Amino acid sequence: MSFYNHLKEETLKHISSLYPDIQDPNSFIEIQISNPQYGDYTILSAMKLAKYLKESPIKIANKIAEKFSDDIFSIQVVNPGFINISLKDLTLQNILRDFSIKPFLNNRESPKILIEYVSANPTGPLHIGHGRWAAFGDSLNRLLKDYGFNVQTEFYVNNYGNQMELFTQSIIARMKELLKQDFVFPEGGYLGEYVIDIANKILNKHPILTKEEQNLHFDLIKEEALNIALNEQKETLNNFGVNFDSFFFESKLHEEDKINKIVDILSSKNQTYRKDGALWLKTSDYLDNEDRVLIRENGLPTYFAADIAYHYEKFKRNFDIYINIWGTDHHGYIARLKSALKALGLPEERLIILLGQLVNLYRNKNLIRMSKRTGNMITLKDLLDDVGPDVLRFYLASRSLNSTMDFHIEKAKEVTMDNPLYYIQYACARISSIERNIAEQIPDNIEEYSKYIEGADELEIIKKIDNFDFFREKAVRDYEPYYLVTYMLDLSRLFHIYYQKCRIINDEKTVQWSRLLLITKVHEVLSKGLSYLHIIPLEKM
RNA sequence: GUGCCCGUAGCUCAGUUGGAUAGAGCGUUGGACUACGAAUCCAAAGGUCACAGGUUCGAAUCCUGUCGGGCACGCCA
């Protein structure tokens, strides 16, 4: 266990015994990494407790501090109620000796989480926005799993409705064009080049369509179009290191009559009414600012109705938490969906919708405006071919989901600190290189050499290694994998500084093995961090 | 107009569920390879945390307002 987690447990124990009346002592556990001049970790709990207990924070801090009987660190209470912890050198050596990365929830119950993400319309190729959800969702998945959650991932396929019809009509028009027949391109249809490719593929697969009237085979063409578009999306995602446990087809909800059922349930709960020939859901009784249509005047259900049915089915699967990753352009949709879940009596608080801001794509300093309709776009596949999956994933996952990001294609291809993945990779490559260069047999008990570590730079690195659990916990708490990216850059920096100053390969073997142990642990942590991004550390560059 | 997000160094961004003296990289200027990989390191310069109030032991962080930018406001999906 990291010292950080040890300190958390001890603090909890002491607060519980000092204040047995507090119902949720966990909510008062707050530990941060200190400003170096004050120590290594700082416990902020006394000041949180002071507000709650209406007692002087410094008194509380002193009481907590007295409870700590460990002699493995020094402890100091400072106004207005900071409890500063400074680790002794021997403790740091032991942290290095014992360090390993383990799931935090190892021996506890593992909550089940379903993450739904990407969920693009199967009407064309993925673009960089989908890439962002893919990179983020997959990293979140890997991070939560590593922490100990039981995670499954899902892609919701919107293969039903007007967009799919329009897509099919666009393909049929292109097929007719290829056959030199008269055709009318549908209004608002899909103009992208890829539609012609798909038309060609379908014609090659089904030569009979060249003779027959294509409209008679509308459903067949739609089915083929869906398969081609979806498989291309899957292939792109796979090349991006992103795979899903399940694909849920919207059409299934229609085929199995789930939508009518959900509408009936809502009606039976007196949550609907008729107006202007349509059936409305009383979402404004809950979180929404107006009511929404479930069944249109023409008798067809809305996308919203299908989405309610989808989430109703989702909730039947008994996960503890449902995470949806949506683009910010769907933010207006949250209130109505959560309202519908409330109307159904479902625990909507289990549905966590993470909104991602959009990505602006630049080439040669020009913003590229993309539109699937006009076909003016750079696809995710193009970017993967151009800059490669590692750089793309690193970049897309290295910023908060909540900040709009600019992606400059030229800069992503440069190998500079504008492209910090290489800074981390260079640290990994240097460590691998040293491992290759050490000719002797590495001793089995290399952990025991931790006691020869004593340089300030080295102890600094051990502290940073111990911080891994702190940042992982924070990333899990906020659903923000990028915290680990910032952490990896910091750790890499400490390594590069150290590397510059100290030789690892050394005639003095106790020094050599202790230093090798240290950088091996750095390597382990960096590898773990990169694994969340599905990036393999380089042994050579 | 209404709702959501954002505004930190010339640029791109960090900044600990509010915590101690706001930090990195790029770019600029100067320096370090006869030692494990110089894709590195060291140093300098660079700030009214958009602006104005408020909350409290403490605000870049929370609240209110103003200004600026992005997105969304369909019986499309």
Tab-separated table of C-alpha atoms in Angstrom, chain A residues 75-449:
chain	number	residue	atom	x	y	z
A	75	ILE	CA	4.148	15.710	12.355
A	76	GLN	CA	3.580	19.389	12.856
A	77	VAL	CA	0.436	21.387	13.493
A	78	VAL	CA	0.331	24.864	12.006
A	79	ASN	CA	-2.257	27.652	12.118
A	80	PRO	CA	-5.079	27.721	11.383
A	81	GLY	CA	-5.197	23.916	11.523
A	82	PHE	CA	-2.881	22.314	9.001
A	83	ILE	CA	-1.395	18.983	10.033
A	84	ASN	CA	1.852	18.603	8.135
A	85	ILE	CA	3.431	15.209	7.661
A	86	SER	CA	7.097	14.842	6.733
A	87	LEU	CA	8.362	11.414	5.846
A	88	LYS	CA	11.667	10.233	7.245
A	89	ASP	CA	14.329	8.971	4.874
A	90	LEU	CA	14.009	5.444	6.184
A	91	THR	CA	10.269	5.557	5.487
A	92	LEU	CA	10.860	6.697	1.941
A	93	GLN	CA	13.350	3.882	1.430
A	94	ASN	CA	10.751	1.421	2.648
A	95	ILE	CA	8.097	2.926	0.376
A	96	LEU	CA	10.430	2.272	-2.535
A	97	ARG	CA	11.153	-1.242	-1.353
A	98	ASP	CA	7.482	-2.166	-1.025
A	99	PHE	CA	5.984	-0.159	-3.852
A	100	SER	CA	3.547	-1.820	-6.220
A	101	ILE	CA	0.388	-0.690	-7.978
A	102	LYS	CA	-2.733	-2.513	-6.896
A	103	PRO	CA	-6.464	-1.980	-7.375
A	104	PHE	CA	-7.756	0.186	-4.558
A	105	LEU	CA	-11.017	-1.752	-4.279
A	106	ASN	CA	-9.191	-5.048	-4.154
A	107	ASN	CA	-10.806	-6.451	-1.054
A	108	ARG	CA	-14.002	-4.456	-1.059
A	109	GLU	CA	-17.201	-4.719	-3.014
A	110	SER	CA	-16.760	-3.767	-6.656
A	111	PRO	CA	-19.543	-1.526	-7.922
A	112	LYS	CA	-20.742	-2.275	-11.453
A	113	ILE	CA	-20.451	0.548	-13.949
A	114	LEU	CA	-21.737	0.745	-17.509
A	115	ILE	CA	-20.058	3.342	-19.720
A	116	GLU	CA	-21.843	4.269	-22.926
A	117	TYR	CA	-19.846	6.328	-25.361
A	118	VAL	CA	-19.164	7.261	-28.982
A	119	SER	CA	-22.666	6.070	-30.012
A	120	ALA	CA	-22.339	7.711	-33.422
A	121	ASN	CA	-25.003	7.532	-36.103
A	122	PRO	CA	-24.047	4.761	-38.510
A	123	THR	CA	-24.372	7.131	-41.444
A	124	GLY	CA	-20.742	7.799	-42.161
A	125	PRO	CA	-17.199	7.881	-40.874
A	126	LEU	CA	-16.190	9.009	-37.398
A	127	HIS	CA	-14.564	12.402	-36.953
A	128	ILE	CA	-12.223	13.874	-34.357
A	129	GLY	CA	-15.082	14.629	-31.966
A	130	HIS	CA	-15.926	10.937	-31.835
A	131	GLY	CA	-12.205	10.371	-31.400
A	132	ARG	CA	-12.267	12.476	-28.273
A	133	TRP	CA	-15.157	10.514	-26.753
A	134	ALA	CA	-13.461	7.290	-27.780
A	135	ALA	CA	-10.107	8.230	-26.266
A	136	PHE	CA	-11.711	9.572	-23.124
A	137	GLY	CA	-14.221	6.757	-22.647
A	138	ASP	CA	-11.677	4.038	-23.194
A	139	SER	CA	-9.188	5.636	-20.811
A	140	LEU	CA	-11.890	6.071	-18.207
A	141	ASN	CA	-12.805	2.423	-18.668
A	142	ARG	CA	-9.213	1.283	-18.183
A	143	LEU	CA	-8.709	3.594	-15.218
A	144	LEU	CA	-11.887	2.525	-13.410
A	145	LYS	CA	-11.137	-1.145	-14.031
A	146	ASP	CA	-7.628	-0.729	-12.694
A	147	TYR	CA	-9.030	0.946	-9.609
A	148	GLY	CA	-11.183	-2.095	-9.030
A	149	PHE	CA	-14.591	-1.291	-10.497
A	150	ASN	CA	-16.482	-3.829	-12.534
A	151	VAL	CA	-16.851	-1.921	-15.809
A	152	GLN	CA	-18.603	-2.684	-19.068
A	153	THR	CA	-18.729	-0.529	-22.165
A	154	GLU	CA	-21.476	-0.042	-24.706
A	155	PHE	CA	-22.038	1.650	-28.055
A	156	TYR	CA	-25.643	2.664	-28.791
A	157	VAL	CA	-26.292	2.420	-32.520
A	158	ASN	CA	-28.894	4.906	-33.778
A	159	ASN	CA	-29.862	2.798	-36.760
A	160	TYR	CA	-33.454	3.956	-36.969
A	161	GLY	CA	-35.388	6.981	-38.061
A	162	ASN	CA	-35.137	9.812	-40.542
A	163	GLN	CA	-31.359	10.074	-40.676
A	164	MET	CA	-31.032	6.420	-41.571
A	165	GLU	CA	-33.750	6.777	-44.245
A	166	LEU	CA	-32.057	9.819	-45.691
A	167	PHE	CA	-28.721	8.036	-45.686
A	168	THR	CA	-30.222	5.090	-47.570
A	169	GLN	CA	-31.913	7.390	-50.088
A	170	SER	CA	-28.582	9.126	-50.653
A	171	ILE	CA	-26.936	5.781	-51.357
A	172	ILE	CA	-29.693	4.740	-53.738
A	173	ALA	CA	-29.292	8.019	-55.609
A	174	ARG	CA	-25.559	7.357	-55.944
A	175	MET	CA	-26.204	3.812	-57.100
A	176	LYS	CA	-28.480	5.128	-59.834
A	177	GLU	CA	-25.876	7.685	-60.759
A	178	LEU	CA	-23.227	4.953	-61.038
A	179	LEU	CA	-25.603	2.981	-63.256
A	180	LYS	CA	-26.192	6.082	-65.372
A	181	GLN	CA	-29.861	6.019	-64.520
A	182	ASP	CA	-32.004	9.060	-63.804
A	183	PHE	CA	-31.846	10.010	-60.148
A	184	VAL	CA	-32.935	12.724	-57.769
A	185	PHE	CA	-30.618	13.389	-54.860
A	186	PRO	CA	-32.693	13.694	-51.682
A	187	GLU	CA	-32.994	17.103	-50.127
A	188	GLY	CA	-30.602	17.430	-47.175
A	189	GLY	CA	-29.001	14.111	-48.172
A	190	TYR	CA	-25.462	12.965	-47.433
A	191	LEU	CA	-23.098	14.465	-49.989
A	192	GLY	CA	-19.835	12.953	-48.782
A	193	GLU	CA	-17.603	10.977	-51.119
A	194	TYR	CA	-17.882	7.972	-48.871
A	195	VAL	CA	-21.538	7.579	-49.887
A	196	ILE	CA	-20.375	6.794	-53.420
A	197	ASP	CA	-17.909	4.218	-52.053
A	198	ILE	CA	-20.676	2.544	-50.109
A	199	ALA	CA	-22.971	2.591	-53.176
A	200	ASN	CA	-20.212	0.914	-55.158
A	201	LYS	CA	-19.647	-1.755	-52.541
A	202	ILE	CA	-23.337	-2.597	-52.410
A	203	LEU	CA	-23.568	-2.805	-56.194
A	204	ASN	CA	-20.575	-5.137	-56.304
A	205	LYS	CA	-22.012	-7.358	-53.654
A	206	HIS	CA	-25.513	-7.471	-55.143
A	207	PRO	CA	-25.236	-7.386	-58.957
A	208	ILE	CA	-28.971	-7.939	-59.199
A	209	LEU	CA	-29.462	-4.381	-58.018
A	210	THR	CA	-27.977	-3.147	-61.279
A	211	LYS	CA	-30.984	-4.458	-63.186
A	212	GLU	CA	-33.808	-4.019	-60.744
A	213	GLU	CA	-35.498	-0.958	-59.437
A	214	GLN	CA	-33.431	-0.175	-56.325
A	215	ASN	CA	-36.365	1.233	-54.395
A	216	LEU	CA	-37.866	-2.251	-54.210
A	217	HIS	CA	-34.828	-3.311	-52.223
A	218	PHE	CA	-34.789	-0.374	-49.865
A	219	ASP	CA	-34.523	-2.489	-46.730
A	220	LEU	CA	-31.752	-4.644	-48.142
A	221	ILE	CA	-29.761	-1.571	-49.146
A	222	LYS	CA	-30.363	0.023	-45.770
A	223	GLU	CA	-29.148	-3.112	-44.035
A	224	GLU	CA	-26.017	-3.288	-46.187
A	225	ALA	CA	-25.332	0.420	-45.724
A	226	LEU	CA	-25.610	0.077	-41.984
A	227	ASN	CA	-23.238	-2.869	-41.918
A	228	ILE	CA	-20.658	-1.150	-44.073
A	229	ALA	CA	-20.777	2.131	-42.156
A	230	LEU	CA	-20.781	0.475	-38.751
A	231	ASN	CA	-17.976	-1.921	-39.622
A	232	GLU	CA	-15.847	0.953	-40.809
A	233	GLN	CA	-16.472	2.736	-37.532
A	234	LYS	CA	-15.571	-0.403	-35.610
A	235	GLU	CA	-12.400	-0.884	-37.611
A	236	THR	CA	-11.324	2.713	-37.018
A	237	LEU	CA	-12.020	2.389	-33.304
A	238	ASN	CA	-10.131	-0.876	-33.172
A	239	ASN	CA	-7.121	0.788	-34.788
A	240	PHE	CA	-7.472	3.427	-32.106
A	241	GLY	CA	-7.321	0.765	-29.403
A	242	VAL	CA	-10.995	1.158	-28.519
A	243	ASN	CA	-13.321	-1.831	-28.324
A	244	PHE	CA	-16.762	-2.256	-26.817
A	245	ASP	CA	-18.276	-5.044	-24.763
A	246	SER	CA	-21.648	-4.553	-26.429
A	247	PHE	CA	-23.453	-2.794	-29.248
A	248	PHE	CA	-27.085	-1.941	-28.620
A	249	PHE	CA	-29.188	-1.338	-31.736
A	250	GLU	CA	-31.970	1.189	-31.533
A	251	SER	CA	-33.877	-0.865	-34.108
A	252	LYS	CA	-34.152	-3.655	-31.564
A	253	LEU	CA	-36.324	-1.438	-29.393
A	254	HIS	CA	-38.707	-0.958	-32.302
A	255	GLU	CA	-38.718	-4.601	-33.352
A	256	GLU	CA	-39.476	-5.770	-29.830
A	257	ASP	CA	-42.147	-3.128	-29.356
A	258	LYS	CA	-40.301	-1.729	-26.344
A	259	ILE	CA	-41.160	1.831	-27.232
A	260	ASN	CA	-44.919	1.355	-27.191
A	261	LYS	CA	-44.509	-0.461	-23.919
A	262	ILE	CA	-42.626	2.393	-22.315
A	263	VAL	CA	-45.198	4.877	-23.603
A	264	ASP	CA	-47.949	2.705	-22.098
A	265	ILE	CA	-46.148	2.573	-18.774
A	266	LEU	CA	-45.769	6.345	-18.727
A	267	SER	CA	-49.408	6.813	-19.701
A	268	SER	CA	-50.572	4.410	-17.025
A	269	LYS	CA	-48.660	6.508	-14.508
A	270	ASN	CA	-50.589	9.524	-15.761
A	271	GLN	CA	-47.418	11.156	-17.076
A	272	THR	CA	-48.665	11.882	-20.612
A	273	TYR	CA	-51.355	13.857	-22.417
A	274	ARG	CA	-52.538	14.533	-25.969
A	275	LYS	CA	-52.139	17.895	-27.628
A	276	ASP	CA	-52.075	18.966	-31.288
A	277	GLY	CA	-52.459	15.354	-32.328
A	278	ALA	CA	-49.270	14.287	-30.537
A	279	LEU	CA	-48.647	12.491	-27.254
A	280	TRP	CA	-46.600	14.522	-24.764
A	281	LEU	CA	-44.634	13.601	-21.663
A	282	LYS	CA	-44.981	15.897	-18.659
A	283	THR	CA	-41.231	16.464	-18.333
A	284	SER	CA	-41.810	19.976	-16.999
A	285	ASP	CA	-43.225	18.396	-13.838
A	286	TYR	CA	-39.665	17.327	-13.132
A	287	LEU	CA	-36.418	18.901	-14.334
A	288	ASP	CA	-37.282	20.173	-17.794
A	289	ASN	CA	-38.579	23.620	-18.658
A	290	GLU	CA	-41.148	22.307	-21.126
A	291	ASP	CA	-42.980	19.116	-22.017
A	292	ARG	CA	-41.699	16.890	-24.806
A	293	VAL	CA	-43.331	14.869	-27.552
A	294	LEU	CA	-43.223	11.070	-27.348
A	295	ILE	CA	-45.478	10.151	-30.280
A	296	ARG	CA	-45.614	12.494	-33.220
A	297	GLU	CA	-48.754	13.608	-34.981
A	298	ASN	CA	-47.959	11.088	-37.711
A	299	GLY	CA	-48.059	8.279	-35.154
A	300	LEU	CA	-44.307	7.617	-35.138
A	301	PRO	CA	-42.336	7.746	-31.882
A	302	THR	CA	-39.636	10.378	-31.441
A	303	TYR	CA	-35.968	9.656	-30.858
A	304	PHE	CA	-36.619	10.739	-27.286
A	305	ALA	CA	-39.217	7.978	-26.799
A	306	ALA	CA	-36.724	5.398	-28.063
A	307	ASP	CA	-34.040	6.797	-25.791
A	308	ILE	CA	-36.308	6.452	-22.764
A	309	ALA	CA	-36.931	2.835	-23.721
A	310	TYR	CA	-33.196	2.297	-24.147
A	311	HIS	CA	-32.440	3.668	-20.690
A	312	TYR	CA	-35.322	1.740	-19.193
A	313	GLU	CA	-33.795	-1.448	-20.601
A	314	LYS	CA	-30.363	-0.292	-19.409
A	315	PHE	CA	-31.579	0.171	-15.854
A	316	LYS	CA	-32.965	-3.364	-15.873
A	317	ARG	CA	-29.413	-4.610	-16.193
A	318	ASN	CA	-28.688	-3.623	-12.606
A	319	PHE	CA	-25.556	-1.559	-12.732
A	320	ASP	CA	-24.722	0.707	-9.819
A	321	ILE	CA	-23.656	3.578	-12.029
A	322	TYR	CA	-24.476	4.385	-15.654
A	323	ILE	CA	-22.096	6.787	-17.316
A	324	ASN	CA	-23.023	8.421	-20.630
A	325	ILE	CA	-20.435	10.444	-22.493
A	326	TRP	CA	-22.078	13.049	-24.685
A	327	GLY	CA	-20.965	16.008	-26.711
A	328	THR	CA	-21.821	19.366	-25.223
A	329	ASP	CA	-24.160	19.934	-28.154
A	330	HIS	CA	-26.538	17.493	-26.445
A	331	HIS	CA	-26.549	19.235	-23.088
A	332	GLY	CA	-30.115	20.452	-23.547
A	333	TYR	CA	-31.186	16.835	-23.652
A	334	ILE	CA	-30.134	15.938	-20.103
A	335	ALA	CA	-33.107	17.520	-18.348
A	336	ARG	CA	-35.677	15.714	-20.465
A	337	LEU	CA	-34.034	12.303	-20.176
A	338	LYS	CA	-33.577	12.580	-16.425
A	339	SER	CA	-37.159	13.813	-16.135
A	340	ALA	CA	-38.382	10.773	-18.033
A	341	LEU	CA	-36.448	8.464	-15.704
A	342	LYS	CA	-37.984	10.222	-12.717
A	343	ALA	CA	-41.435	9.863	-14.254
A	344	LEU	CA	-40.755	6.144	-14.483
A	345	GLY	CA	-39.695	6.073	-10.855
A	346	LEU	CA	-36.141	5.051	-11.754
A	347	PRO	CA	-33.138	6.247	-9.700
A	348	GLU	CA	-31.975	8.885	-12.164
A	349	GLU	CA	-29.072	9.861	-9.914
A	350	ARG	CA	-27.369	6.676	-11.018
A	351	LEU	CA	-27.157	8.079	-14.516
A	352	ILE	CA	-24.113	10.303	-14.806
A	353	ILE	CA	-23.869	12.264	-17.992
A	354	LEU	CA	-20.396	13.552	-18.753
A	355	LEU	CA	-20.391	16.339	-21.282
A	356	GLY	CA	-17.388	16.809	-23.498
A	357	GLN	CA	-16.526	20.070	-25.165
A	358	LEU	CA	-15.813	20.080	-28.861
A	359	VAL	CA	-12.494	19.786	-30.668
A	360	ASN	CA	-11.416	22.419	-33.161
A	361	LEU	CA	-9.305	20.913	-35.895
A	362	TYR	CA	-6.633	23.054	-37.532
A	363	ARG	CA	-4.475	22.463	-40.553
A	364	ASN	CA	-1.846	25.088	-41.318
A	365	LYS	CA	-3.425	27.427	-38.783
A	366	ASN	CA	-6.782	27.262	-40.569
A	367	LEU	CA	-9.814	26.031	-38.706
A	368	ILE	CA	-11.456	23.195	-40.596
A	369	ARG	CA	-15.207	23.397	-40.459
A	370	MET	CA	-16.668	19.964	-40.823
A	371	SER	CA	-20.044	18.861	-42.017
A	372	LYS	CA	-21.158	15.344	-42.685
A	373	ARG	CA	-23.919	16.677	-44.888
A	374	THR	CA	-21.698	18.575	-47.300
A	375	GLY	CA	-19.027	15.939	-47.030
A	376	ASN	CA	-16.331	18.455	-46.096
A	377	MET	CA	-14.490	16.543	-43.421
A	378	ILE	CA	-11.296	15.037	-42.146
A	379	THR	CA	-12.164	11.687	-40.638
A	380	LEU	CA	-10.774	10.023	-37.567
A	381	LYS	CA	-9.313	7.404	-39.885
A	382	ASP	CA	-7.459	10.129	-41.837
A	383	LEU	CA	-5.995	11.455	-38.592
A	384	LEU	CA	-4.955	8.006	-37.437
A	385	ASP	CA	-3.142	7.473	-40.723
A	386	ASP	CA	-1.586	10.912	-40.546
A	387	VAL	CA	-0.451	11.390	-36.927
A	388	GLY	CA	-0.774	7.872	-35.527
A	389	PRO	CA	-2.934	6.498	-32.725
A	390	ASP	CA	-0.561	7.133	-29.811
A	391	VAL	CA	-0.110	10.855	-30.368
A	392	LEU	CA	-3.794	11.270	-31.093
A	393	ARG	CA	-4.900	9.406	-28.000
A	394	PHE	CA	-2.389	11.148	-25.810
A	395	TYR	CA	-3.448	14.540	-27.006
A	396	LEU	CA	-7.182	13.904	-26.811
A	397	ALA	CA	-6.913	12.403	-23.326
A	398	SER	CA	-4.517	14.962	-21.918
A	399	ARG	CA	-7.046	17.706	-21.285
A	400	SER	CA	-10.116	17.987	-19.148
A	401	LEU	CA	-13.251	16.783	-20.917
A	402	ASN	CA	-14.670	20.123	-19.942
A	403	SER	CA	-12.353	22.316	-21.939
A	404	THR	CA	-12.647	23.037	-25.607
A	405	MET	CA	-9.488	21.910	-27.334
A	406	ASP	CA	-7.644	22.870	-30.468
A	407	PHE	CA	-5.946	20.149	-32.435
A	408	HIS	CA	-3.236	21.303	-34.820
A	409	ILE	CA	-2.393	18.526	-37.236
A	410	GLU	CA	1.091	19.854	-38.063
A	411	LYS	CA	2.049	20.333	-34.421
A	412	ALA	CA	0.868	16.850	-33.505
A	413	LYS	CA	3.342	15.461	-36.003
A	414	GLU	CA	6.269	17.417	-34.573
A	415	VAL	CA	8.547	15.784	-32.087
A	416	THR	CA	8.917	18.609	-29.597
A	417	MET	CA	7.519	19.544	-26.238
A	418	ASP	CA	4.471	20.791	-28.073
A	419	ASN	CA	3.973	17.064	-28.210
A	420	PRO	CA	4.705	15.987	-24.646
A	421	LEU	CA	4.070	12.297	-25.201
A	422	TYR	CA	7.697	12.125	-26.352
A	423	TYR	CA	8.880	13.564	-23.062
A	424	ILE	CA	7.368	10.601	-21.258
A	425	GLN	CA	8.405	8.135	-23.929
A	426	TYR	CA	11.966	9.454	-23.817
A	427	ALA	CA	12.095	8.766	-20.092
A	428	CYS	CA	10.900	5.214	-20.744
A	429	ALA	CA	13.419	4.736	-23.536
A	430	ARG	CA	16.284	5.992	-21.378
A	431	ILE	CA	15.351	3.600	-18.601
A	432	SER	CA	15.070	0.691	-21.011
A	433	SER	CA	18.413	1.627	-22.457
A	434	ILE	CA	20.072	1.496	-19.043
A	435	GLU	CA	18.505	-1.872	-18.368
A	436	ARG	CA	19.987	-3.106	-21.630
A	437	ASN	CA	23.376	-1.616	-20.813
A	438	ILE	CA	23.769	-3.237	-17.431
A	439	ALA	CA	25.748	-6.292	-18.239
A	440	GLU	CA	25.605	-8.054	-14.890
A	441	GLN	CA	22.849	-10.214	-13.558
A	442	ILE	CA	20.305	-8.126	-11.684
A	443	PRO	CA	20.091	-9.445	-8.121
A	444	ASP	CA	16.849	-11.163	-7.129
A	445	ASN	CA	16.621	-9.157	-3.949
A	446	ILE	CA	17.129	-5.795	-5.607
A	447	GLU	CA	14.335	-4.359	-3.392
A	448	GLU	CA	16.713	-4.660	-0.437
A	449	TYR	CA	19.015	-2.097	-2.019
